């Protein structure tokens, strides 16, 4: 009987703890009086859901409510915004400096952002020096890649991992995890999994990132291609398998009309296409994350004479674990993935290497 009551007491305590909520007050000021009378909203990053609202009065806004978990959130007012952790207590959100203050978690959030920025700025400063010393890209790119891998990336990942483990039950850990996922490889992501805890694992953001890394593993160098379906510029159904695995090397360029780095790669792709198209190399553009009319216009404006597959639903990005474009993949004649994320001179060199005996 004592055991029964002891167990019941533990269960009641657990339920009470699980349902505990905390009061918050989020406040700030706007310099533009045109927002007076308009509504502002707190958006939770994990599910892009609006979880609170308020009306601007006298160029000031105040949100008051209760929260169970200190989540990573955002407020937008036109082009101005503020990221913060929805924590217990009073939080002041500056939509112009983007620096939230008032609680320990928001101070930790600010410190995390500042430290990450400091590590990255160190890398950018070194890159600027390299470009001064070695103006030609083929000279500074290898040196920069080596420095980034040996100095910047380990420092960045080490710090972010520490922040994730220390904040695996709040929004600071979510912010750190998002940034960690942008710099780590699949092995490093796998190694982190036992450390992140149940709450972070429950987030839609984290689940989506983990799914992306599983896609990266299934489409790594040496793996066979994964097929996708879309349409060509005439609206006819087109598949990746119409080009890949047909006995030729295929260079696939994932791009969008609005993407400046994508457009910068087009002259490189055109040079490769004109050099090797008669020797059997195939280039296929996969336009994604875009609207069809804009894609068609860009194809004409940029004089892209190679075939295109339009994937406006971003399926190719999902299946290949891509979170940024351009992303260029080289496939072998049998459809095996030879190289990923090729750009510029590195891409030209790789294609020249595989086509040298053609």
Coordinates of C-alpha atoms in Angstrom, one line a residue:
X1 CA 0.0 0.0 0.0
X2 CA 2.9 2.4 0.8
X3 CA 4.4 1.6 -2.6
X4 CA 1.0 2.4 -4.3
X5 CA 0.7 5.8 -2.6
X6 CA 4.4 6.5 -3.3
X7 CA 3.9 5.7 -7.0
X8 CA 0.7 7.8 -7.1
X9 CA 2.5 10.8 -5.5
X10 CA 5.3 10.5 -8.1
X11 CA 2.8 10.4 -11.0
X12 CA 0.9 13.4 -9.7
X13 CA 4.2 15.3 -9.3
X14 CA 5.2 14.4 -12.9
X15 CA 1.9 15.5 -14.3
X16 CA 2.0 18.8 -12.4
X17 CA 5.6 19.4 -13.6
X18 CA 4.6 18.6 -17.2
X19 CA 1.8 21.1 -17.1
X20 CA 3.8 23.9 -15.4
X21 CA 3.6 27.1 -17.3
X22 CA 5.4 30.4 -16.8
X23 CA 4.3 34.0 -17.2
X24 CA 6.0 36.1 -19.8
X25 CA 5.9 39.8 -20.9
X26 CA 7.4 40.7 -24.2
X27 CA 7.7 44.4 -24.9
X28 CA 9.4 46.9 -27.3
X29 CA 9.1 50.2 -29.2
X30 CA 8.8 51.1 -32.8
X31 CA 10.2 54.3 -34.4
X32 CA 7.5 54.3 -37.1
X33 CA 4.1 55.6 -36.0
X34 CA 2.4 54.1 -39.0
X35 CA 2.2 50.8 -37.0
X36 CA -0.1 52.4 -34.4
X37 CA -3.3 50.4 -34.3
X38 CA -1.8 47.4 -36.3
X39 CA -1.4 43.9 -35.0
X40 CA 1.9 42.2 -34.2
X41 CA 2.4 38.5 -33.7
X42 CA 4.8 36.2 -31.9
X43 CA 5.8 33.4 -34.3
X44 CA 7.3 30.1 -32.9
X45 CA 10.1 29.0 -35.3
X46 CA 9.6 25.3 -34.8
X47 CA 6.2 25.1 -36.5
X48 CA 5.9 28.6 -37.9
X49 CA 2.8 29.1 -35.8
X50 CA 1.6 32.4 -34.4
X51 CA 1.2 31.9 -30.7
X52 CA 0.3 35.4 -29.4
X53 CA -0.9 38.7 -30.8
X54 CA -1.1 42.3 -29.6
X55 CA -2.0 45.8 -31.0
X56 CA 0.6 48.6 -31.3
X57 CA -0.3 51.6 -29.2
X58 CA 1.8 54.8 -29.1
X59 CA 4.5 53.0 -31.0
X60 CA 4.8 50.4 -28.3
X61 CA 3.9 46.8 -28.1
X62 CA 3.3 44.4 -25.2
X63 CA 2.6 40.7 -25.2
X64 CA 1.6 38.9 -22.0
X65 CA 0.8 35.3 -21.6
X66 CA 2.1 31.9 -20.3
X67 CA 4.4 29.4 -21.9
X68 CA 5.4 25.8 -20.9
X69 CA 8.7 25.7 -22.8
X70 CA 11.1 28.5 -23.6
X71 CA 10.9 28.4 -27.4
X72 CA 12.8 30.1 -30.1
X73 CA 10.5 32.9 -31.5
X74 CA 10.3 35.9 -33.7
X75 CA 8.3 39.2 -34.0
X76 CA 8.1 41.0 -37.4
X77 CA 7.1 44.6 -38.0
X78 CA 7.5 45.3 -41.7
X79 CA 11.1 44.8 -42.6
X80 CA 12.2 44.9 -39.0
X81 CA 12.3 41.8 -36.8
X82 CA 13.5 40.4 -33.5
X83 CA 14.5 36.9 -32.6
X84 CA 14.3 35.9 -28.9
X85 CA 13.6 33.1 -26.5
X86 CA 10.1 33.2 -25.1
X87 CA 11.2 32.8 -21.5
X88 CA 9.7 33.4 -18.0
X89 CA 9.9 37.1 -17.0
X90 CA 10.0 40.4 -18.9
X91 CA 11.7 40.4 -22.3
X92 CA 12.6 43.5 -24.2
X93 CA 12.8 42.9 -27.9
X94 CA 14.6 45.5 -30.1
X95 CA 13.4 45.1 -33.7
X96 CA 16.2 47.2 -35.0
X97 CA 19.3 45.9 -33.2
X98 CA 17.8 42.4 -33.0
X99 CA 19.1 42.0 -29.4
X100 CA 16.6 40.8 -26.8
X101 CA 17.3 41.5 -23.1
X102 CA 15.7 40.8 -19.7
X103 CA 16.1 37.1 -18.9
X104 CA 19.0 34.7 -18.4
X105 CA 18.1 32.6 -21.4
X106 CA 18.0 35.7 -23.7
X107 CA 21.4 36.8 -22.4
X108 CA 22.6 33.2 -23.2
X109 CA 21.0 33.5 -26.6
X110 CA 22.8 36.8 -27.3
X111 CA 26.1 35.3 -26.1
X112 CA 25.6 32.4 -28.5
X113 CA 25.0 34.6 -31.4
X114 CA 27.9 36.9 -30.6
X115 CA 30.3 33.9 -30.2
X116 CA 29.2 32.3 -33.5
X117 CA 29.5 35.6 -35.3
X118 CA 33.0 36.1 -33.8
X119 CA 34.2 32.7 -35.1
X120 CA 32.8 33.4 -38.5
X121 CA 34.3 36.9 -38.7
X122 CA 37.7 35.4 -37.9
X123 CA 37.2 33.1 -41.0
X124 CA 36.1 36.0 -43.2
X125 CA 39.1 38.1 -42.1
X126 CA 41.5 35.3 -43.0
X127 CA 39.7 34.8 -46.3
X128 CA 40.1 38.5 -47.2
X129 CA 43.8 38.3 -46.5
X130 CA 44.1 35.2 -48.7
X131 CA 42.4 36.9 -51.5
X132 CA 44.9 39.9 -51.2
X133 CA 47.9 37.5 -51.3
X134 CA 46.5 35.2 -54.0
X135 CA 44.1 37.1 -56.3
X136 CA 43.5 34.0 -58.5
X137 CA 40.6 31.8 -57.2
X138 CA 42.6 28.6 -58.0
X139 CA 45.3 29.8 -55.6
X140 CA 43.2 31.0 -52.6
X141 CA 40.4 28.5 -52.7
X142 CA 42.5 25.4 -51.6
X143 CA 44.2 27.5 -48.9
X144 CA 40.8 28.7 -47.7
X145 CA 39.3 25.2 -47.7
X146 CA 42.2 23.9 -45.6
X147 CA 42.0 26.8 -43.1
X148 CA 38.2 26.4 -42.8
X149 CA 38.4 22.7 -42.2
X150 CA 41.3 22.9 -39.7
X151 CA 40.4 26.1 -37.8
X152 CA 36.9 27.5 -38.3
X153 CA 34.7 24.5 -38.6
X154 CA 36.0 22.6 -35.6
X155 CA 35.8 25.7 -33.4
X156 CA 32.3 26.5 -34.6
X157 CA 31.0 22.9 -34.2
X158 CA 32.7 22.5 -30.8
X159 CA 31.1 25.6 -29.4
X160 CA 27.6 24.9 -30.8
X161 CA 27.7 21.3 -29.6
X162 CA 28.4 22.6 -26.1
X163 CA 25.5 25.0 -26.3
X164 CA 23.1 22.3 -27.6
X165 CA 24.0 20.0 -24.7
X166 CA 23.7 22.8 -22.2
X167 CA 20.3 24.0 -23.6
X168 CA 18.6 20.8 -24.8
X169 CA 15.3 21.8 -23.2
X170 CA 15.0 25.4 -24.5
X171 CA 15.2 27.6 -27.6
X172 CA 18.9 28.4 -27.2
X173 CA 19.6 24.7 -27.9
X174 CA 17.2 24.9 -30.9
X175 CA 19.1 27.9 -32.3
X176 CA 22.4 26.2 -31.8
X177 CA 21.2 23.0 -33.4
X178 CA 20.1 24.8 -36.5
X179 CA 23.5 26.4 -36.9
X180 CA 25.3 23.1 -36.1
X181 CA 23.4 21.4 -38.9
X182 CA 24.6 24.0 -41.4
X183 CA 28.3 23.2 -40.8
X184 CA 28.4 19.5 -39.8
X185 CA 28.7 16.4 -41.9
X186 CA 26.6 13.2 -41.6
X187 CA 29.0 11.5 -39.2
X188 CA 29.0 14.5 -36.9
X189 CA 25.3 14.7 -36.9
X190 CA 25.0 11.0 -36.0
X191 CA 27.4 11.5 -33.2
X192 CA 25.4 14.3 -31.8
X193 CA 22.1 12.5 -31.7
X194 CA 22.5 10.7 -28.2
X195 CA 23.3 14.1 -26.7
X196 CA 20.3 16.2 -27.7
X197 CA 17.5 14.9 -25.4
X198 CA 13.7 14.3 -25.9
X199 CA 12.5 17.9 -26.2
X200 CA 14.9 18.9 -29.0
X201 CA 14.1 15.6 -30.7
X202 CA 10.4 16.3 -30.6
X203 CA 10.7 19.6 -32.6
X204 CA 9.5 19.6 -36.2
X205 CA 12.6 21.6 -37.0
X206 CA 15.0 19.0 -35.6
X207 CA 13.0 16.1 -37.2
X208 CA 13.2 17.9 -40.6
X209 CA 17.0 18.4 -40.3
X210 CA 17.5 14.8 -39.3
X211 CA 15.5 13.7 -42.3
X212 CA 17.7 15.9 -44.5
X213 CA 20.8 14.2 -43.2
X214 CA 19.3 10.8 -43.8
X215 CA 18.7 11.9 -47.4
X216 CA 22.3 13.1 -47.6
X217 CA 23.5 9.6 -46.5
X218 CA 21.3 7.9 -49.1
X219 CA 22.6 10.1 -51.9
X220 CA 26.3 10.3 -50.9
X221 CA 29.1 9.9 -53.4
X222 CA 29.2 6.3 -54.5
X223 CA 25.4 5.8 -54.1
X224 CA 23.0 5.3 -57.0
X225 CA 20.9 8.2 -58.1
X226 CA 17.4 8.7 -56.7
X227 CA 14.8 9.5 -59.4
X228 CA 12.4 12.4 -59.4
X229 CA 9.7 13.6 -61.7
X230 CA 8.9 17.1 -63.0
X231 CA 8.2 18.6 -66.3
X232 CA 10.2 20.3 -69.1
X233 CA 9.7 23.8 -70.4
X234 CA 6.9 22.6 -72.7
X235 CA 5.0 21.1 -69.8
X236 CA 5.8 17.5 -70.8
X237 CA 6.5 15.1 -67.9
X238 CA 10.2 14.6 -67.5
X239 CA 12.2 12.5 -65.1
X240 CA 15.8 12.5 -63.9
X241 CA 16.1 9.0 -65.2
X242 CA 15.4 10.2 -68.7
X243 CA 19.0 11.5 -68.6
X244 CA 20.9 9.8 -65.7
X245 CA 22.0 6.2 -66.0
X246 CA 21.8 6.2 -69.8
X247 CA 25.6 5.7 -70.5
X248 CA 26.8 9.2 -70.3
X249 CA 28.3 11.4 -67.6
X250 CA 25.6 13.9 -66.4
X251 CA 26.1 17.2 -64.6
X252 CA 22.9 18.2 -62.8
X253 CA 22.5 21.8 -61.7
X254 CA 19.8 22.6 -59.1
X255 CA 19.1 26.3 -59.5
X256 CA 16.4 29.1 -59.3
X257 CA 15.9 32.3 -61.3
X258 CA 16.1 34.5 -58.1
X259 CA 19.3 32.9 -56.9
X260 CA 22.3 35.2 -57.6
X261 CA 25.0 32.5 -57.0
X262 CA 23.0 30.2 -59.3
X263 CA 23.1 32.7 -62.1
X264 CA 26.9 33.2 -61.5
X265 CA 27.5 29.5 -62.3
X266 CA 25.6 29.6 -65.6
X267 CA 28.7 30.9 -67.6
X268 CA 30.8 28.1 -66.1
X269 CA 28.1 25.5 -67.1
X270 CA 27.9 27.0 -70.6
X271 CA 31.7 26.7 -71.0
X272 CA 31.6 23.1 -69.9
X273 CA 28.6 22.4 -72.1
X274 CA 30.1 23.9 -75.2
X275 CA 33.4 22.1 -74.6
X276 CA 32.1 18.6 -73.9
X277 CA 28.6 18.2 -75.3
X278 CA 29.9 16.6 -78.5
X279 CA 32.0 14.2 -76.4
X280 CA 29.0 12.8 -74.6
X281 CA 28.7 15.0 -71.5
X282 CA 25.1 15.8 -70.6
X283 CA 24.1 18.8 -68.6
X284 CA 20.6 19.0 -67.0
X285 CA 19.2 21.9 -65.2
X286 CA 16.7 21.2 -62.4
X287 CA 14.9 24.5 -61.6
X288 CA 13.5 24.3 -58.1
X289 CA 12.0 26.5 -55.4
X290 CA 10.7 28.9 -58.1
X291 CA 7.7 29.8 -60.3
X292 CA 7.4 28.4 -63.8
X293 CA 7.1 31.8 -65.6
X294 CA 10.2 33.1 -63.9
X295 CA 12.1 30.0 -64.7
X296 CA 11.2 30.2 -68.4
X297 CA 12.2 33.8 -68.6
X298 CA 15.5 33.2 -66.9
X299 CA 16.3 30.3 -69.3
X300 CA 16.0 32.7 -72.2
X301 CA 17.7 35.6 -70.5
X302 CA 20.7 33.5 -69.5
X303 CA 20.8 31.6 -72.9
X304 CA 20.7 28.2 -71.2
X305 CA 20.6 25.9 -74.2
X306 CA 20.8 22.6 -72.2
X307 CA 17.6 20.6 -71.2
X308 CA 15.7 21.6 -68.0
X309 CA 13.5 19.8 -65.5
X310 CA 11.1 22.0 -63.6
X311 CA 10.6 20.9 -60.0
X312 CA 8.7 23.7 -58.4
X313 CA 7.7 21.6 -55.4
X314 CA 11.4 21.2 -54.3
X315 CA 11.2 17.4 -54.3
X316 CA 14.8 17.1 -55.6
X317 CA 16.0 19.2 -52.7
X318 CA 14.2 16.9 -50.3
X319 CA 15.4 13.7 -51.8
X320 CA 19.0 14.8 -52.1
X321 CA 19.2 16.6 -48.7
X322 CA 19.9 20.0 -50.3
X323 CA 19.3 23.1 -48.2
X324 CA 20.9 25.7 -50.5
X325 CA 21.4 26.3 -54.2
X326 CA 23.1 26.1 -56.5
X327 CA 23.9 22.5 -55.8
X328 CA 25.6 20.7 -58.7
X329 CA 26.0 16.9 -58.8
X330 CA 28.0 14.8 -61.3
X331 CA 26.6 11.4 -62.1
X332 CA 28.6 8.5 -63.7
X333 CA 27.3 6.7 -66.9
X334 CA 25.7 4.0 -64.7
X335 CA 23.9 6.6 -62.5
X336 CA 26.3 6.5 -59.6
X337 CA 27.0 9.8 -57.8
X338 CA 30.6 10.8 -58.6
X339 CA 30.7 14.3 -56.9
X340 CA 28.4 16.7 -55.1
X341 CA 28.3 20.4 -54.5
X342 CA 30.6 21.3 -57.4
X343 CA 31.2 25.0 -58.2
X344 CA 33.4 27.1 -60.4
X345 CA 37.0 26.0 -61.2
X346 CA 36.6 22.9 -59.0
X347 CA 33.7 21.8 -61.2
X348 CA 35.7 22.5 -64.4
X349 CA 38.6 20.5 -63.2
X350 CA 36.5 17.6 -62.2
X351 CA 34.7 17.5 -65.5
X352 CA 38.0 17.8 -67.4
X353 CA 39.4 14.9 -65.4
X354 CA 36.6 12.5 -66.2
X355 CA 36.3 13.6 -69.8
X356 CA 40.0 13.6 -70.6
X357 CA 39.9 10.3 -72.5
X358 CA 36.7 11.1 -74.4

